[in-house]
Amino acid sequence: MSEQSQPPVLPWDAHNQKLVSNVHPADWKNPTPASRYNLVVIGGGTAGLVSAIGAAGLGARVALIEKHLLGGDCLNVGCVPSKAIIRAARAEAAVGEAADFGVNVPAGVTVDFGKTMERMRRLRADISPHDSAKRFTELGVDVFLGGGKFTGPDSVEVAGQTLRFSKAVIATGARAAAPPIPGLKDVPYLTNETLFSLTKLPKRFGVIGAGPIGCEMAQAFARLGAEVFLVRAEAGILPREDRDASAILETAMLRDGVKFLDHGKELQLAKDPNGVRLQVNVPGHGYDVLVDQLLVAVGRAPNVEGLGLETAGVEFDKKGVTVNDRLQTTNSRIYACGDVCMKWKFTHAADFAARIVIQNALFSFGPLGRRRLSSLTMPWATYTSPEIAHVGLYEKEAKEKGIEVDTFTLEMSKVDRAILDGETEGFVRVHVRKGTDEIVGATVVAAHAGDLISELTLAMKAKLGLKTIGATIHPYPTQAEAIRKVGDLYNRTRLTPFVKKLMGKWLSWTR
Ligand SMILES: Cc1cc2nc3c(=O)[nH]c(=O)nc-3n(C[C@H](O)[C@H](O)[C@H](O)COP(=O)(O)OP(=O)(O)OC[C@H]3O[C@@H](n4cnc5c(N)ncnc54)[C@H](O)[C@@H]3O)c2cc1C
């Protein structure tokens, strides 16, 4: 196999052939390199694609190097396939709830997991032209397929060719971390790189890790009919999130049939002819559970190996490439963005960080080139049912930073549209700087929390307070009214007893 060719993603059906023909065409011929590039980008995931296209759009001479599949994790083994599966799981859950709406579904409804996965592969292939080698070439980017490696402070080698650069971007992403669990090396297990190649639903599905990926996939597979065992380090899920938010999700996952196994730090894995055994030997709390398939979703490890970073004078550690707030590495010509260097491991974070890199790298001597990562207002969401979304500070973080807050919470059960939709689980919680309406953080738990959080993100970014949100008309009935209602809660606190008394008097005179 030449350095440029790739093993196919599995199963090797028409959809995956279409995907690969877009994001790693077998007959691709790397171009003859320019004598020097304004920007060489290593890694063709979101961070790399946005860096390359943005720089080329500004007229820069750009080379993009991808060793596997353009589109990176998000398109191929991350957001896109996982959300397609989650959508199918929601369809299954809707069938289960249909009777509540007076819709009688005949008994014996089944899930065709093979079709669910085929739909995912079809949609992923349909989306893939957007990230294709052809599209990027047409947009003026020199696309090189092969592994990129620095050979000096201003040069990279790919598939036997040397590319010289004025500036470079490391956008090589991250992969599933292999935690030090006794026995892990000896058992077969899935990661996000192999999970989406399944064609048969595991009867008993083990998931290690109660973070966003673990929770999303555990709930989805349970809804699709697997018996799911989620191993977590301690009680509770999504440890970063607001405790009330994750408690609501935990109840929902239990209802969907997910079985939580605690004491994950004591976990041992053992090979079994029928799968993998999950064993914990804690007096009074031990277990020994056999699963057919096991997904490991415990953190991400940055892709820093084999890149020649030492040769280029780029420092890194186990968290990834070291960057300053302008996303510049210890070699001032070289920048990094995305999962390889950032704590925010999200597609939208990689996208917006790449926009910062383009400006800072191409205009490093002017005022345009001084953009900072810390200036971003970063939301995120976990796409479970209900979804959990967050922006800004959690209450605990505000306390740690010495910021006093007032907190306003509106339950979704007070929102007419949520009642009518049968989606009353959850809340909108907003923290404002004490005595003001300045939003410092917000958590939304709702069926579509990932959509609702954007209004609060915009408010934070544009420095619009809760007062303005309360005064903004939202169409009735929408679930987004929950956010306006939090504004109302705030506005009500502005009525001091004196003003309230005065208004009461005025109204009694004018009766
Ligand atoms: C299961 C799952 C679900 C997710 N869901 C969401 C979600 O819903 N929303 C969200 O915002 N985020 C989600 N994410 C996270 C999101 O996928 C990542 O944050 C995003 O893909 C990061 O983009 P990136 O460009 O930094 O890295 P990547 O997408 O990992 O791209 C890096 C690229 O660099 C290439 N590369 C590595 N080394 C070399 C080399 N030496 N030479 C050339 N190329 C190289 C890799 O092959 C890869 O294509 C999910 C992740 C997973 C795993």
Coordinates of C-alpha atoms and ligand atoms in Angstrom, one line a residue:
M1 CA 0.0 0.0 0.0
S2 CA 1.5 3.4 -0.9
E3 CA 1.7 6.1 1.7
Q4 CA -1.2 7.8 0.1
S5 CA -3.6 4.9 -0.1
Q6 CA -6.0 4.2 2.7
P7 CA -7.8 1.2 4.2
P8 CA -11.5 1.6 3.5
V9 CA -13.9 2.5 6.2
L10 CA -16.1 -0.4 7.0
P11 CA -18.4 -1.9 5.7
W12 CA -17.1 -1.3 2.2
D13 CA -20.5 -0.5 0.7
A14 CA -21.7 2.1 -1.8
H15 CA -22.1 4.8 0.9
N16 CA -18.6 4.4 2.3
Q17 CA -17.1 4.2 -1.2
K18 CA -18.8 7.5 -1.9
L19 CA -17.5 8.9 1.4
V20 CA -13.9 7.8 0.6
S21 CA -14.1 9.0 -3.0
N22 CA -14.7 12.5 -1.6
V23 CA -12.4 12.6 1.5
H24 CA -9.6 10.3 0.4
P25 CA -9.9 9.4 -3.3
A26 CA -7.8 6.3 -4.1
D27 CA -6.5 7.8 -7.4
W28 CA -5.5 11.2 -5.8
K29 CA -2.3 12.7 -7.2
N30 CA -0.6 15.1 -4.9
P31 CA 0.2 18.4 -6.6
T32 CA 3.7 19.6 -7.3
P33 CA 4.5 21.9 -4.3
A34 CA 4.8 25.6 -4.7
S35 CA 8.3 26.9 -3.9
R36 CA 7.0 28.3 -0.7
Y37 CA 3.6 28.5 1.0
N38 CA 2.1 31.3 3.0
L39 CA 0.4 28.6 5.1
V40 CA 0.9 24.8 5.4
V41 CA -1.8 23.1 7.4
I42 CA -1.3 19.6 8.9
G43 CA -4.5 17.8 9.5
G44 CA -7.7 18.0 7.5
G45 CA -10.4 18.0 10.3
T46 CA -12.5 21.0 11.1
A47 CA -9.6 23.0 12.4
G48 CA -7.4 22.3 9.4
L49 CA -10.2 22.7 6.8
V50 CA -11.3 26.0 8.2
S51 CA -7.7 27.3 8.5
A52 CA -7.0 26.2 4.9
I53 CA -10.1 27.6 3.3
G54 CA -10.1 30.8 5.2
A55 CA -6.5 31.5 4.3
A56 CA -7.0 30.6 0.6
G57 CA -10.0 32.9 0.5
L58 CA -7.8 35.8 1.6
G59 CA -5.5 35.0 -1.3
A60 CA -2.8 33.1 0.6
R61 CA -0.9 30.2 -1.1
V62 CA -2.1 27.2 1.1
A63 CA -1.2 23.5 1.3
L64 CA -3.4 21.2 3.3
I65 CA -2.0 17.8 4.4
E66 CA -4.3 14.9 5.5
K67 CA -3.1 11.4 6.3
H68 CA -6.5 9.7 6.7
L69 CA -9.9 11.1 5.9
L70 CA -10.6 14.8 5.2
G71 CA -13.3 16.0 7.5
G72 CA -11.5 14.4 10.5
D73 CA -13.4 13.1 13.5
C74 CA -16.4 15.2 13.1
L75 CA -17.5 14.0 9.7
N76 CA -16.2 10.5 9.8
V77 CA -16.2 9.1 13.3
G78 CA -17.6 11.8 15.6
C79 CA -20.5 14.4 15.5
V80 CA -22.0 13.4 12.2
P81 CA -22.4 9.6 12.7
S82 CA -23.2 9.9 16.4
K83 CA -26.0 12.4 15.8
A84 CA -27.5 10.3 13.0
I85 CA -27.7 7.4 15.4
I86 CA -29.1 9.6 18.1
R87 CA -31.8 10.7 15.7
A88 CA -32.8 7.1 15.0
A89 CA -32.9 6.4 18.8
R90 CA -35.2 9.4 19.2
A91 CA -37.5 7.9 16.6
E92 CA -37.6 4.7 18.6
A93 CA -38.3 6.6 21.8
A94 CA -41.1 8.5 20.1
V95 CA -42.8 5.2 19.2
G96 CA -42.6 4.3 22.9
E97 CA -44.2 7.5 23.9
A98 CA -46.8 7.5 21.1
A99 CA -49.6 6.1 23.3
D100 CA -49.4 9.2 25.5
F101 CA -50.4 11.2 22.5
G102 CA -53.3 8.9 21.6
V103 CA -51.4 7.3 18.8
N104 CA -51.8 3.5 19.0
V105 CA -48.7 1.7 17.8
P106 CA -49.3 -2.0 17.2
A107 CA -47.2 -4.3 19.4
G108 CA -44.1 -5.9 18.0
V109 CA -42.5 -2.7 16.6
T110 CA -38.8 -3.5 16.1
V111 CA -35.6 -1.6 15.3
D112 CA -33.6 -2.5 12.2
F113 CA -30.2 -1.6 13.5
G114 CA -28.6 -2.5 10.1
K115 CA -30.9 0.1 8.5
T116 CA -30.2 2.7 11.2
M117 CA -26.5 2.3 10.5
E118 CA -27.0 2.3 6.7
R119 CA -29.0 5.6 7.0
M120 CA -26.1 7.1 9.0
R121 CA -23.5 6.0 6.3
R122 CA -25.7 7.4 3.6
L123 CA -26.1 10.8 5.2
R124 CA -22.4 10.9 6.1
A125 CA -21.6 10.3 2.5
D126 CA -24.1 12.9 1.4
I127 CA -22.4 15.5 3.6
S128 CA -18.9 14.6 2.6
P129 CA -18.6 16.6 -0.7
H130 CA -18.4 19.7 1.5
D131 CA -15.0 18.4 2.9
S132 CA -13.8 16.8 -0.3
A133 CA -10.4 17.0 -1.8
K134 CA -12.0 18.2 -5.0
R135 CA -13.8 21.1 -3.4
F136 CA -10.8 22.3 -1.5
T137 CA -8.7 22.1 -4.7
E138 CA -11.3 24.1 -6.6
L139 CA -11.2 26.7 -3.8
G140 CA -7.4 27.1 -4.4
V141 CA -5.9 24.8 -1.8
D142 CA -3.1 22.4 -2.7
V143 CA -4.4 19.2 -1.1
F144 CA -1.7 16.6 -0.2
L145 CA -2.8 13.1 1.1
G146 CA -0.3 11.5 3.3
G147 CA 1.2 11.9 6.8
G148 CA 2.8 15.3 7.4
K149 CA 6.0 15.6 9.4
F150 CA 8.2 18.7 10.2
T151 CA 11.7 18.3 8.8
G152 CA 12.9 21.7 10.2
P153 CA 11.5 25.0 11.6
D154 CA 10.0 26.0 8.2
S155 CA 9.6 22.8 6.3
V156 CA 7.2 19.7 6.2
E157 CA 7.5 16.5 4.4
V158 CA 4.6 14.6 3.0
A159 CA 4.6 11.5 0.7
G160 CA 8.2 12.1 -0.3
Q161 CA 7.8 15.9 -1.1
T162 CA 9.1 18.8 0.9
L163 CA 6.8 21.8 1.5
R164 CA 8.4 25.1 2.7
F165 CA 6.3 27.5 4.6
S166 CA 6.2 31.0 6.0
K167 CA 3.6 29.9 8.5
A168 CA 2.1 26.5 9.5
V169 CA -0.8 25.2 11.5
I170 CA -0.9 22.0 13.5
A171 CA -4.4 20.7 13.4
T172 CA -3.9 17.0 13.9
G173 CA -6.7 16.5 16.4
A174 CA -7.0 13.9 19.1
R175 CA -8.0 10.2 19.4
A176 CA -9.7 8.1 22.1
A177 CA -7.4 7.8 25.1
A178 CA -6.5 4.3 26.3
P179 CA -7.0 4.5 30.0
P180 CA -4.8 2.3 32.3
I181 CA -7.6 -0.3 33.0
P182 CA -6.2 -3.7 34.0
G183 CA -6.9 -6.1 31.2
L184 CA -7.8 -3.5 28.5
K185 CA -4.8 -4.5 26.4
D186 CA -6.0 -8.1 26.3
V187 CA -9.7 -7.6 25.3
P188 CA -11.3 -6.5 22.0
Y189 CA -12.9 -3.0 22.4
L190 CA -14.4 -0.3 20.3
T191 CA -13.6 3.4 20.2
N192 CA -15.2 6.1 18.2
E193 CA -13.0 5.1 15.4
T194 CA -14.6 1.6 15.1
L195 CA -18.1 2.1 16.7
F196 CA -19.7 3.4 13.6
S197 CA -18.6 0.4 11.5
L198 CA -21.0 -1.8 13.5
T199 CA -23.8 -3.4 11.5
K200 CA -25.3 -5.6 14.2
L201 CA -26.7 -4.3 17.4
P202 CA -24.8 -5.8 20.4
K203 CA -27.2 -7.5 22.7
R204 CA -25.2 -6.5 25.7
F205 CA -23.3 -3.3 25.2
G206 CA -20.7 -2.0 27.7
V207 CA -19.6 1.6 27.8
I208 CA -16.7 2.9 29.9
G209 CA -17.0 6.6 30.6
A210 CA -19.8 8.9 31.7
G211 CA -18.7 11.9 29.7
P212 CA -20.6 13.3 26.7
I213 CA -19.7 10.6 24.2
G214 CA -20.3 7.8 26.7
C215 CA -23.7 9.2 27.8
E216 CA -24.8 9.9 24.2
M217 CA -24.0 6.5 22.9
A218 CA -25.2 4.6 26.0
Q219 CA -28.6 6.2 25.8
A220 CA -28.9 5.8 22.1
F221 CA -27.9 2.1 22.1
A222 CA -30.3 1.4 25.0
R223 CA -33.1 3.1 23.0
L224 CA -32.2 1.0 20.0
G225 CA -32.6 -2.1 22.0
A226 CA -29.3 -3.1 23.5
E227 CA -28.9 -3.9 27.2
V228 CA -26.4 -1.2 28.1
F229 CA -24.0 -1.1 31.1
L230 CA -22.3 2.2 31.7
V231 CA -19.2 2.0 33.9
R232 CA -18.5 5.3 35.7
A233 CA -15.7 6.3 38.1
E234 CA -18.1 7.4 40.7
A235 CA -21.8 8.0 41.2
G236 CA -23.2 10.7 38.8
I237 CA -22.6 11.4 35.1
L238 CA -21.2 14.3 33.1
P239 CA -19.0 15.4 36.0
R240 CA -18.4 18.9 34.6
E241 CA -22.0 19.8 34.3
D242 CA -24.4 21.5 36.8
R243 CA -25.3 18.7 39.3
D244 CA -29.1 19.3 38.9
A245 CA -28.7 19.0 35.1
S246 CA -26.8 15.7 35.2
A247 CA -29.2 14.3 37.8
I248 CA -32.1 14.9 35.4
L249 CA -30.2 13.2 32.6
E250 CA -29.3 10.3 34.8
T251 CA -33.0 9.7 35.7
A252 CA -33.8 9.8 32.0
M253 CA -31.1 7.3 31.1
L254 CA -32.2 5.0 33.8
R255 CA -35.7 5.2 32.4
D256 CA -34.3 4.3 29.0
G257 CA -32.8 1.2 30.5
V258 CA -29.2 2.1 31.0
K259 CA -27.6 0.3 33.9
F260 CA -25.0 2.2 35.8
L261 CA -22.0 0.3 37.2
D262 CA -19.9 2.3 39.8
H263 CA -16.4 2.0 41.1
G264 CA -14.9 2.3 37.6
K265 CA -11.5 3.0 39.2
E266 CA -11.5 -0.6 40.5
L267 CA -12.6 -2.0 37.1
Q268 CA -10.8 -5.0 35.6
L269 CA -11.5 -6.4 32.1
A270 CA -11.2 -10.1 31.2
K271 CA -11.6 -11.8 27.8
D272 CA -14.4 -14.3 27.5
P273 CA -15.3 -16.6 24.6
N274 CA -18.6 -14.6 24.3
G275 CA -17.2 -11.1 24.7
V276 CA -15.7 -9.1 27.6
R277 CA -16.2 -9.3 31.3
L278 CA -16.5 -6.2 33.4
Q279 CA -15.4 -7.0 36.9
V280 CA -15.2 -5.0 40.1
N281 CA -14.2 -6.6 43.3
V282 CA -15.4 -4.1 46.0
P283 CA -16.8 -5.7 49.1
G284 CA -20.6 -5.3 49.0
H285 CA -20.5 -3.6 45.6
G286 CA -18.8 -6.1 43.3
Y287 CA -20.0 -7.2 39.9
D288 CA -19.1 -9.4 37.0
V289 CA -21.0 -8.5 33.8
L290 CA -20.5 -10.0 30.4
V291 CA -20.9 -7.8 27.4
D292 CA -20.7 -8.6 23.6
Q293 CA -19.2 -5.3 22.7
L294 CA -17.4 -2.7 24.7
L295 CA -17.0 1.0 23.9
V296 CA -14.2 2.9 25.7
A297 CA -14.9 6.6 25.9
V298 CA -12.6 7.9 28.6
G299 CA -11.0 11.1 27.5
R300 CA -9.0 12.1 24.4
A301 CA -5.3 11.9 23.7
P302 CA -3.8 14.6 21.4
N303 CA -2.2 13.5 18.1
V304 CA 1.4 14.7 18.7
E305 CA 3.4 11.7 17.8
G306 CA 5.4 11.3 14.6
L307 CA 5.0 14.9 13.6
G308 CA 8.6 15.9 14.1
L309 CA 7.6 18.5 16.6
E310 CA 11.0 18.4 18.3
T311 CA 12.7 19.1 15.0
A312 CA 10.5 22.1 14.5
G313 CA 11.1 23.4 18.0
V314 CA 7.4 23.0 19.0
E315 CA 6.9 22.0 22.6
F316 CA 4.1 19.7 23.7
D317 CA 3.0 17.6 26.6
K318 CA 0.4 15.0 27.3
K319 CA -2.4 17.6 27.0
G320 CA -1.2 18.5 23.5
V321 CA 0.8 21.1 21.7
T322 CA 1.7 24.1 23.9
V323 CA 0.1 27.3 22.7
N324 CA -0.2 30.9 23.9
D325 CA -3.5 32.8 24.0
R326 CA -2.9 33.7 20.3
L327 CA -2.6 29.9 19.5
Q328 CA 1.1 30.4 18.6
T329 CA 3.4 27.5 19.5
T330 CA 7.0 27.8 20.8
N331 CA 8.1 28.1 17.2
S332 CA 6.7 31.6 16.3
R333 CA 6.0 30.5 12.7
I334 CA 3.8 27.6 13.7
Y335 CA 0.3 27.8 15.2
A336 CA -2.0 25.1 16.4
C337 CA -5.8 24.9 16.8
G338 CA -8.5 22.3 17.6
D339 CA -8.4 19.2 19.7
V340 CA -4.6 18.9 19.5
C341 CA -4.1 21.9 21.8
M342 CA -7.4 23.1 23.2
K343 CA -9.4 22.2 26.3
W344 CA -12.6 22.8 24.4
K345 CA -12.8 19.7 22.2
F346 CA -15.7 20.6 20.0
T347 CA -16.2 21.2 16.3
H348 CA -17.4 24.8 16.7
A349 CA -14.4 25.5 19.0
A350 CA -12.0 24.1 16.3
D351 CA -13.8 26.2 13.7
F352 CA -13.6 29.5 15.6
A353 CA -10.0 28.8 16.8
A354 CA -9.0 28.3 13.2
R355 CA -10.4 31.7 12.3
I356 CA -8.2 33.2 15.0
V357 CA -5.2 31.4 13.7
I358 CA -5.8 32.6 10.1
Q359 CA -5.7 36.2 11.3
N360 CA -2.8 35.8 13.7
A361 CA -0.7 33.8 11.3
L362 CA -1.2 35.8 8.1
F363 CA -1.3 39.3 9.7
S364 CA 1.1 38.7 12.6
F365 CA 2.6 42.2 12.5
G366 CA -0.6 44.2 12.3
P367 CA -3.5 44.9 14.7
L368 CA -5.5 42.2 12.9
G369 CA -3.1 39.5 14.1
R370 CA -3.7 39.9 17.8
R371 CA -6.8 37.8 18.3
R372 CA -7.0 35.8 21.5
L373 CA -8.6 32.4 22.2
S374 CA -9.7 33.7 25.6
S375 CA -11.9 36.3 23.9
L376 CA -14.3 33.5 22.7
T377 CA -17.6 32.9 24.4
M378 CA -17.8 29.1 24.1
P379 CA -21.1 27.1 24.4
W380 CA -21.3 23.4 24.3
A381 CA -24.0 20.7 24.3
T382 CA -24.5 17.0 25.0
Y383 CA -27.0 15.6 22.7
T384 CA -28.8 13.2 25.0
S385 CA -32.6 13.3 25.8
P386 CA -32.9 15.8 27.3
E387 CA -30.0 17.7 26.0
I388 CA -27.7 19.6 28.3
A389 CA -26.1 22.8 27.1
H390 CA -23.9 25.3 28.8
V391 CA -22.1 28.6 28.3
G392 CA -19.8 30.7 30.5
L393 CA -19.2 29.9 34.2
Y394 CA -20.8 27.3 36.4
E395 CA -21.8 28.5 39.8
K396 CA -18.9 26.7 41.4
E397 CA -16.4 28.2 39.0
A398 CA -17.8 31.7 39.6
K399 CA -17.3 31.1 43.4
E400 CA -13.7 29.9 42.8
K401 CA -13.0 33.1 40.8
G402 CA -14.5 35.2 43.6
I403 CA -17.4 36.3 41.4
E404 CA -20.6 36.6 43.4
V405 CA -23.7 35.6 41.5
D406 CA -27.5 35.7 41.6
T407 CA -29.0 32.6 40.0
F408 CA -32.4 32.5 38.2
T409 CA -33.9 29.1 37.3
L410 CA -37.0 28.5 35.3
E411 CA -38.3 24.9 35.0
M412 CA -39.4 23.8 31.6
S413 CA -42.6 22.6 33.2
K414 CA -43.6 26.3 33.4
V415 CA -43.4 26.6 29.6
D416 CA -46.6 26.0 27.7
R417 CA -44.9 24.7 24.6
A418 CA -42.8 22.2 26.6
I419 CA -46.0 21.0 28.3
L420 CA -47.7 20.6 24.9
D421 CA -44.7 18.8 23.5
G422 CA -44.5 16.5 26.5
E423 CA -40.9 17.7 27.1
T424 CA -41.1 19.3 30.5
E425 CA -37.9 17.7 31.9
G426 CA -35.3 20.3 32.5
F427 CA -34.7 24.0 33.2
V428 CA -33.0 27.2 32.1
R429 CA -30.6 28.4 34.8
V430 CA -28.8 31.8 34.4
H431 CA -26.1 33.2 36.7
V432 CA -25.7 37.0 36.7
R433 CA -23.1 39.1 38.4
K434 CA -24.7 39.9 41.8
G435 CA -26.9 42.9 41.8
T436 CA -26.7 43.3 38.0
D437 CA -28.2 41.6 35.0
E438 CA -24.8 40.7 33.4
I439 CA -24.9 37.1 32.4
V440 CA -21.8 35.2 33.5
G441 CA -23.0 31.7 32.8
A442 CA -26.0 29.6 31.9
T443 CA -27.1 26.0 31.7
V444 CA -30.1 24.7 29.8
V445 CA -31.6 21.2 30.1
A446 CA -34.3 20.7 27.6
A447 CA -35.2 18.6 24.6
H448 CA -33.4 21.1 22.3
A449 CA -31.0 22.7 24.8
G450 CA -28.3 22.8 22.2
D451 CA -30.4 25.2 20.1
L452 CA -31.7 27.2 23.1
I453 CA -28.2 28.0 24.4
S454 CA -27.4 30.2 21.4
E455 CA -29.6 33.0 22.5
L456 CA -27.8 33.1 25.9
T457 CA -24.4 32.9 24.1
L458 CA -25.3 35.8 21.9
A459 CA -26.5 37.8 24.9
M460 CA -23.2 37.2 26.7
K461 CA -21.1 38.0 23.6
A462 CA -23.1 41.2 22.8
K463 CA -23.2 42.1 26.5
L464 CA -27.0 42.1 26.6
G465 CA -28.3 41.4 30.1
L466 CA -31.2 39.5 31.4
K467 CA -33.2 42.7 31.4
T468 CA -33.0 42.9 27.6
I469 CA -33.8 39.2 27.3
G470 CA -36.9 39.8 29.4
A471 CA -38.0 42.6 27.2
T472 CA -37.5 40.7 23.9
I473 CA -40.7 39.3 22.4
H474 CA -40.5 35.6 21.7
P475 CA -43.2 33.9 19.6
Y476 CA -45.8 32.0 21.7
P477 CA -45.8 29.1 22.1
T478 CA -42.1 28.2 21.8
Q479 CA -39.7 26.4 24.2
A480 CA -37.4 29.5 23.7
E481 CA -39.9 31.4 25.8
A482 CA -38.2 29.7 28.8
I483 CA -35.3 32.1 28.3
R484 CA -37.5 35.2 28.2
K485 CA -39.2 33.9 31.3
V486 CA -35.8 33.9 33.1
G487 CA -35.5 37.5 32.1
D488 CA -39.0 38.1 33.7
L489 CA -37.7 36.5 36.9
Y490 CA -34.9 38.9 36.9
N491 CA -37.0 41.9 36.1
R492 CA -39.4 41.1 39.0
T493 CA -36.5 41.4 41.4
R494 CA -35.9 45.0 40.3
L495 CA -39.3 46.0 41.7
T496 CA -38.2 47.2 45.2
P497 CA -40.8 47.1 47.9
F498 CA -40.9 50.9 47.8
V499 CA -41.6 51.0 44.0
K500 CA -44.2 48.2 44.4
K501 CA -46.0 50.2 47.1
L502 CA -45.9 53.3 45.0
M503 CA -47.3 51.5 41.9
G504 CA -50.0 49.9 44.1
K505 CA -51.1 53.3 45.4
W506 CA -51.1 54.8 41.8
L507 CA -53.3 51.9 40.6
S508 CA -55.7 52.2 43.5
W509 CA -56.2 56.0 42.7
T510 CA -56.7 55.3 39.0
R511 CA -59.2 52.5 39.5
Ligands
LIG1 C1 -18.1 10.3 19.1 C2 -17.8 11.8 19.0 C3 -18.9 12.7 18.9 C4 -18.6 14.0 18.9 N1 -19.7 14.9 18.8 C5 -19.5 16.2 18.8 C6 -20.6 17.1 18.7 O1 -21.8 16.7 18.6 N2 -20.4 18.4 18.6 C7 -19.1 18.9 18.7 O2 -18.9 20.1 18.6 N3 -18.0 18.1 18.8 C8 -18.2 16.8 18.8 N4 -17.1 15.9 18.9 C9 -15.8 16.5 18.9 C10 -15.3 16.9 17.5 O3 -15.4 15.8 16.6 C11 -13.9 17.4 17.6 O4 -13.8 18.4 18.5 C12 -13.4 18.0 16.2 O5 -13.5 17.0 15.2 C13 -12.0 18.5 16.3 O6 -11.5 18.9 15.1 P1 -9.9 18.9 14.8 O7 -9.8 19.5 13.4 O8 -9.2 19.6 15.9 O9 -9.5 17.4 14.8 P2 -9.9 16.1 14.0 O10 -11.3 16.2 13.5 O11 -9.5 15.0 14.8 O12 -9.0 16.2 12.7 C14 -7.6 16.0 12.8 C15 -7.1 15.4 11.4 O13 -5.7 15.4 11.4 C16 -5.3 14.2 10.7 N5 -3.9 14.0 11.1 C17 -3.4 13.6 12.3 N6 -2.0 13.4 12.2 C18 -1.7 13.8 10.9 C19 -0.5 13.9 10.2 N7 0.7 13.6 10.8 N8 -0.5 14.3 9.0 C20 -1.6 14.6 8.3 N9 -2.8 14.5 8.9 C21 -2.9 14.1 10.2 C22 -6.3 13.2 11.2 O14 -6.3 12.1 10.3 C23 -7.6 14.0 11.2 O15 -8.3 13.9 10.0 C24 -17.3 14.6 18.9 C25 -16.2 13.7 18.9 C26 -16.5 12.3 19.0 C27 -15.3 11.4 19.0

